Structures are given as structure tokens and as C-alpha cells.
């Protein structure tokens, strides 16, 4: 219990939303899709990855299929896949635009998606073509609630 309390205190200090159940970390300054991808918006650039909740459900990631730099992605549509010991899952883009960078490190170290889903495990960077789409994404509180409701159904 002391460990959980310490983790909650650390999460609070780092401005991370940590629900009591503690099943997944949700960062405050990101936008979330209902298919469990996140986007960190910096002007017209979005860094995209899969959420802690998603990687936790997938299990150990063994392969990440990446798009080409320059590829067009569309909000809600698949641009790649994550393969784990349990399953293969499509990765859908939370935003539309042009891929400006892919995380090449994932080719040799796909486990970064598990160990650091919001930092070193990012997947692509996208030049956002329609910032109005961001309004359809969830904030951290909405996403936490969405995950709790989804998990309660299973």
C-alpha cells in the first residue's frame, strides 16, 4: 500500500492522472482516440503513439509496422500495426496529415512501446492537415473514464 501511495504522490507531482485502480498512466497534456492512440500536439505537429492502456492489454510488443515518411494518414484509419505475443492490432491515426518522421528505434527495440509508451515508444510524427479534428479527441479525464467503462464491460 505504501508503494501505491508513493506512486500516486509521484504521479501527482508529475501531473499524471493516475486512477486509483492504477491500471494505466494517462498524461494530462495529450489528446486520446477511442482506439487507444494518443497525440501530443505542438503547433501543427502531432507526435503519435499507443496508450499505456493499449500496450498493457497487448502484452509484450515484438514488432511495430511503420509507415513511410511522406505517407498520408487519415484520422481514424490504420497506418500500421503492433504485434505482441498475444495479438496483432492495427494502429489508427488520431489525426489526418503527412508523416514527417517515424520512430526507427522501434524496428530494433519494439519493447519501447511497452516500457515508455509516451516518450521513447512514440510511433510517428504527423504534420496535421486539419486542426479542427482535434475537437473529436478526448482529453485525459475523458479517456480515463472511457477506459474504466470499457474495462467494466469485459
PDB file of C-alpha atoms in Angstrom:
ATOM      1  CA  UNK A   1       0.000   0.000   0.000  1.00  0.00           C
ATOM      2  CA  UNK A   2       2.859   2.376   0.785  1.00  0.00           C
ATOM      3  CA  UNK A   3       4.203   1.755  -2.712  1.00  0.00           C
ATOM      4  CA  UNK A   4       0.836   2.720  -4.266  1.00  0.00           C
ATOM      5  CA  UNK A   5       0.723   5.869  -2.134  1.00  0.00           C
ATOM      6  CA  UNK A   6       4.240   6.809  -3.215  1.00  0.00           C
ATOM      7  CA  UNK A   7       3.331   6.181  -6.872  1.00  0.00           C
ATOM      8  CA  UNK A   8       0.189   8.318  -6.544  1.00  0.00           C
ATOM      9  CA  UNK A   9       2.238  11.128  -4.963  1.00  0.00           C
ATOM     10  CA  UNK A  10       4.837  10.901  -7.740  1.00  0.00           C
ATOM     11  CA  UNK A  11       2.083  10.857 -10.373  1.00  0.00           C
ATOM     12  CA  UNK A  12       0.527  13.935  -8.810  1.00  0.00           C
ATOM     13  CA  UNK A  13       3.890  15.724  -8.772  1.00  0.00           C
ATOM     14  CA  UNK A  14       4.445  14.866 -12.456  1.00  0.00           C
ATOM     15  CA  UNK A  15       0.897  15.992 -13.321  1.00  0.00           C
ATOM     16  CA  UNK A  16      -0.018  12.494 -14.429  1.00  0.00           C
ATOM     17  CA  UNK A  17      -3.576  11.341 -13.955  1.00  0.00           C
ATOM     18  CA  UNK A  18      -3.343   8.045 -12.086  1.00  0.00           C
ATOM     19  CA  UNK A  19      -6.721   6.478 -11.405  1.00  0.00           C
ATOM     20  CA  UNK A  20      -6.988   4.618  -8.100  1.00  0.00           C
ATOM     21  CA  UNK A  21      -7.121   1.271  -9.916  1.00  0.00           C
ATOM     22  CA  UNK A  22      -3.674   2.145 -11.200  1.00  0.00           C
ATOM     23  CA  UNK A  23      -4.053   0.063 -14.371  1.00  0.00           C
ATOM     24  CA  UNK A  24      -2.678   2.676 -16.751  1.00  0.00           C
ATOM     25  CA  UNK A  25      -0.975   6.021 -16.867  1.00  0.00           C
ATOM     26  CA  UNK A  26      -2.804   8.815 -18.673  1.00  0.00           C
ATOM     27  CA  UNK A  27      -0.912  12.037 -19.348  1.00  0.00           C
ATOM     28  CA  UNK A  28      -2.735  15.350 -18.962  1.00  0.00           C
ATOM     29  CA  UNK A  29      -1.406  17.264 -21.984  1.00  0.00           C
ATOM     30  CA  UNK A  30      -2.263  14.664 -24.644  1.00  0.00           C
ATOM     31  CA  UNK A  31      -5.321  14.012 -26.806  1.00  0.00           C
ATOM     32  CA  UNK A  32      -6.739  10.480 -26.992  1.00  0.00           C
ATOM     33  CA  UNK A  33      -8.650   8.453 -29.591  1.00  0.00           C
ATOM     34  CA  UNK A  34     -11.209   5.802 -28.624  1.00  0.00           C
ATOM     35  CA  UNK A  35      -8.980   3.259 -30.424  1.00  0.00           C
ATOM     36  CA  UNK A  36      -6.304   3.914 -27.720  1.00  0.00           C
ATOM     37  CA  UNK A  37      -3.832   6.096 -29.577  1.00  0.00           C
ATOM     38  CA  UNK A  38      -2.530   9.379 -28.202  1.00  0.00           C
ATOM     39  CA  UNK A  39      -1.412  12.585 -29.882  1.00  0.00           C
ATOM     40  CA  UNK A  40       0.832  15.253 -28.420  1.00  0.00           C
ATOM     41  CA  UNK A  41       0.073  18.464 -30.285  1.00  0.00           C
ATOM     42  CA  UNK A  42       2.792  21.066 -30.805  1.00  0.00           C
ATOM     43  CA  UNK A  43       1.509  23.689 -33.223  1.00  0.00           C
ATOM     44  CA  UNK A  44       0.757  21.795 -36.445  1.00  0.00           C
ATOM     45  CA  UNK A  45       2.900  18.792 -35.477  1.00  0.00           C
ATOM     46  CA  UNK A  46       1.455  15.761 -33.700  1.00  0.00           C
ATOM     47  CA  UNK A  47       3.549  13.034 -32.118  1.00  0.00           C
ATOM     48  CA  UNK A  48       1.507   9.810 -32.093  1.00  0.00           C
ATOM     49  CA  UNK A  49       1.733   6.543 -30.170  1.00  0.00           C
ATOM     50  CA  UNK A  50      -0.395   3.939 -28.446  1.00  0.00           C
ATOM     51  CA  UNK A  51      -1.526   4.466 -24.874  1.00  0.00           C
ATOM     52  CA  UNK A  52      -0.271   2.759 -21.747  1.00  0.00           C
ATOM     53  CA  UNK A  53      -3.708   1.125 -21.505  1.00  0.00           C
ATOM     54  CA  UNK A  54      -3.335  -0.322 -25.037  1.00  0.00           C
ATOM     55  CA  UNK A  55       0.198  -1.646 -24.537  1.00  0.00           C
ATOM     56  CA  UNK A  56      -0.871  -3.207 -21.238  1.00  0.00           C
ATOM     57  CA  UNK A  57      -3.705  -5.095 -22.956  1.00  0.00           C
ATOM     58  CA  UNK A  58      -1.464  -6.144 -25.849  1.00  0.00           C
ATOM     59  CA  UNK A  59       1.320  -7.582 -23.720  1.00  0.00           C
ATOM     60  CA  UNK A  60       4.954  -7.712 -24.839  1.00  0.00           C
ATOM     61  CA  UNK A  61       5.309  -5.954 -28.199  1.00  0.00           C
ATOM     62  CA  UNK A  62       7.586  -7.884 -30.582  1.00  0.00           C
ATOM     63  CA  UNK A  63       7.128  -5.921 -33.833  1.00  0.00           C
ATOM     64  CA  UNK A  64       5.875  -2.500 -34.949  1.00  0.00           C
ATOM     65  CA  UNK A  65       4.872  -1.950 -38.587  1.00  0.00           C
ATOM     66  CA  UNK A  66       5.755   1.642 -39.500  1.00  0.00           C
ATOM     67  CA  UNK A  67       4.560   3.747 -42.443  1.00  0.00           C
ATOM     68  CA  UNK A  68       6.930   5.559 -44.812  1.00  0.00           C
ATOM     69  CA  UNK A  69       7.918   9.178 -44.189  1.00  0.00           C
ATOM     70  CA  UNK A  70       5.727  11.246 -46.510  1.00  0.00           C
ATOM     71  CA  UNK A  71       2.759   8.865 -46.276  1.00  0.00           C
ATOM     72  CA  UNK A  72      -0.668  10.435 -45.776  1.00  0.00           C
ATOM     73  CA  UNK A  73      -2.636   9.320 -42.715  1.00  0.00           C
ATOM     74  CA  UNK A  74      -6.315   9.895 -42.084  1.00  0.00           C
ATOM     75  CA  UNK A  75      -7.998  10.313 -38.710  1.00  0.00           C
ATOM     76  CA  UNK A  76      -9.495   7.003 -37.556  1.00  0.00           C
ATOM     77  CA  UNK A  77      -7.778   4.934 -40.251  1.00  0.00           C
ATOM     78  CA  UNK A  78      -4.986   2.392 -39.858  1.00  0.00           C
ATOM     79  CA  UNK A  79      -1.414   3.400 -40.709  1.00  0.00           C
ATOM     80  CA  UNK A  80       0.461   0.440 -39.233  1.00  0.00           C
ATOM     81  CA  UNK A  81       0.271  -2.392 -36.734  1.00  0.00           C
ATOM     82  CA  UNK A  82       1.651  -3.519 -33.403  1.00  0.00           C
ATOM     83  CA  UNK A  83       2.344  -7.216 -32.983  1.00  0.00           C
ATOM     84  CA  UNK A  84       2.598  -8.660 -29.498  1.00  0.00           C
ATOM     85  CA  UNK A  85       2.915 -12.128 -28.050  1.00  0.00           C
ATOM     86  CA  UNK A  86      -0.899 -12.087 -27.662  1.00  0.00           C
ATOM     87  CA  UNK A  87      -2.204 -10.428 -30.842  1.00  0.00           C
ATOM     88  CA  UNK A  88      -1.674  -8.094 -33.753  1.00  0.00           C
ATOM     89  CA  UNK A  89      -3.517  -4.805 -33.563  1.00  0.00           C
ATOM     90  CA  UNK A  90      -3.930  -2.008 -36.101  1.00  0.00           C
ATOM     91  CA  UNK A  91      -2.672   1.433 -35.142  1.00  0.00           C
ATOM     92  CA  UNK A  92      -5.136   4.138 -36.172  1.00  0.00           C
ATOM     93  CA  UNK A  93      -4.161   7.744 -36.618  1.00  0.00           C
ATOM     94  CA  UNK A  94      -5.815  10.203 -34.223  1.00  0.00           C
ATOM     95  CA  UNK A  95      -5.160  12.995 -36.773  1.00  0.00           C
ATOM     96  CA  UNK A  96      -5.019  13.464 -40.537  1.00  0.00           C
ATOM     97  CA  UNK A  97      -1.888  14.696 -42.261  1.00  0.00           C
ATOM     98  CA  UNK A  98       1.527  13.815 -43.627  1.00  0.00           C
ATOM     99  CA  UNK A  99       4.007  11.582 -41.780  1.00  0.00           C
ATOM    100  CA  UNK A 100       7.141  13.672 -41.209  1.00  0.00           C
ATOM    101  CA  UNK A 101       9.077  11.191 -39.073  1.00  0.00           C
ATOM    102  CA  UNK A 102       8.869   7.586 -37.908  1.00  0.00           C
ATOM    103  CA  UNK A 103      10.491   6.166 -34.784  1.00  0.00           C
ATOM    104  CA  UNK A 104      13.174   3.981 -36.401  1.00  0.00           C
ATOM    105  CA  UNK A 105      14.271   2.747 -32.957  1.00  0.00           C
ATOM    106  CA  UNK A 106      11.116   0.606 -32.825  1.00  0.00           C
ATOM    107  CA  UNK A 107      12.488  -1.603 -35.627  1.00  0.00           C
ATOM    108  CA  UNK A 108      15.224  -2.939 -33.350  1.00  0.00           C
ATOM    109  CA  UNK A 109      13.561  -2.207 -29.976  1.00  0.00           C
ATOM    110  CA  UNK A 110       9.766  -2.694 -30.282  1.00  0.00           C
ATOM    111  CA  UNK A 111       9.582  -3.110 -26.487  1.00  0.00           C
ATOM    112  CA  UNK A 112       9.948   0.672 -26.149  1.00  0.00           C
ATOM    113  CA  UNK A 113       6.179   0.759 -26.793  1.00  0.00           C
ATOM    114  CA  UNK A 114       5.716  -1.207 -23.555  1.00  0.00           C
ATOM    115  CA  UNK A 115       8.386   0.411 -21.417  1.00  0.00           C
ATOM    116  CA  UNK A 116       7.899   4.022 -22.494  1.00  0.00           C
ATOM    117  CA  UNK A 117       4.633   4.407 -24.439  1.00  0.00           C
ATOM    118  CA  UNK A 118       4.525   8.222 -24.092  1.00  0.00           C
ATOM    119  CA  UNK A 119       8.210   9.028 -24.512  1.00  0.00           C
ATOM    120  CA  UNK A 120      10.686   6.715 -26.255  1.00  0.00           C
ATOM    121  CA  UNK A 121       7.881   4.498 -27.613  1.00  0.00           C
ATOM    122  CA  UNK A 122       6.262   7.156 -29.837  1.00  0.00           C
ATOM    123  CA  UNK A 123       5.474   5.797 -33.311  1.00  0.00           C
ATOM    124  CA  UNK A 124       5.109   8.632 -35.843  1.00  0.00           C
ATOM    125  CA  UNK A 125       5.104  12.410 -36.159  1.00  0.00           C
ATOM    126  CA  UNK A 126       2.456  13.962 -38.374  1.00  0.00           C
ATOM    127  CA  UNK A 127       2.063  17.412 -39.900  1.00  0.00           C
ATOM    128  CA  UNK A 128      -1.620  17.946 -39.050  1.00  0.00           C
ATOM    129  CA  UNK A 129      -3.719  18.953 -42.062  1.00  0.00           C
ATOM    130  CA  UNK A 130      -6.963  19.739 -40.200  1.00  0.00           C
ATOM    131  CA  UNK A 131      -6.669  21.065 -36.641  1.00  0.00           C
ATOM    132  CA  UNK A 132     -10.486  21.004 -36.335  1.00  0.00           C
ATOM    133  CA  UNK A 133     -10.232  17.208 -35.988  1.00  0.00           C
ATOM    134  CA  UNK A 134      -8.602  17.656 -32.586  1.00  0.00           C
ATOM    135  CA  UNK A 135     -12.017  18.551 -31.150  1.00  0.00           C
ATOM    136  CA  UNK A 136     -13.189  14.959 -31.668  1.00  0.00           C
ATOM    137  CA  UNK A 137     -10.395  13.552 -29.474  1.00  0.00           C
ATOM    138  CA  UNK A 138     -10.690  13.002 -25.716  1.00  0.00           C
ATOM    139  CA  UNK A 139      -8.748  14.800 -23.004  1.00  0.00           C
ATOM    140  CA  UNK A 140      -7.095  12.817 -20.187  1.00  0.00           C
ATOM    141  CA  UNK A 141     -10.153  12.819 -17.893  1.00  0.00           C
ATOM    142  CA  UNK A 142     -12.497  11.695 -20.676  1.00  0.00           C
ATOM    143  CA  UNK A 143     -10.055   8.983 -21.754  1.00  0.00           C
ATOM    144  CA  UNK A 144      -9.604   7.661 -18.184  1.00  0.00           C
ATOM    145  CA  UNK A 145     -13.384   7.403 -17.818  1.00  0.00           C
ATOM    146  CA  UNK A 146     -13.662   5.756 -21.268  1.00  0.00           C
ATOM    147  CA  UNK A 147     -11.096   3.091 -20.259  1.00  0.00           C
ATOM    148  CA  UNK A 148     -12.838   2.389 -16.957  1.00  0.00           C
ATOM    149  CA  UNK A 149     -16.193   1.954 -18.724  1.00  0.00           C
ATOM    150  CA  UNK A 150     -14.653  -0.223 -21.436  1.00  0.00           C
ATOM    151  CA  UNK A 151     -12.900  -2.449 -18.894  1.00  0.00           C
ATOM    152  CA  UNK A 152     -16.113  -2.795 -16.861  1.00  0.00           C
ATOM    153  CA  UNK A 153     -17.820  -4.314 -19.932  1.00  0.00           C
ATOM    154  CA  UNK A 154     -15.239  -7.092 -20.225  1.00  0.00           C
TER     155      UNK A 154
END
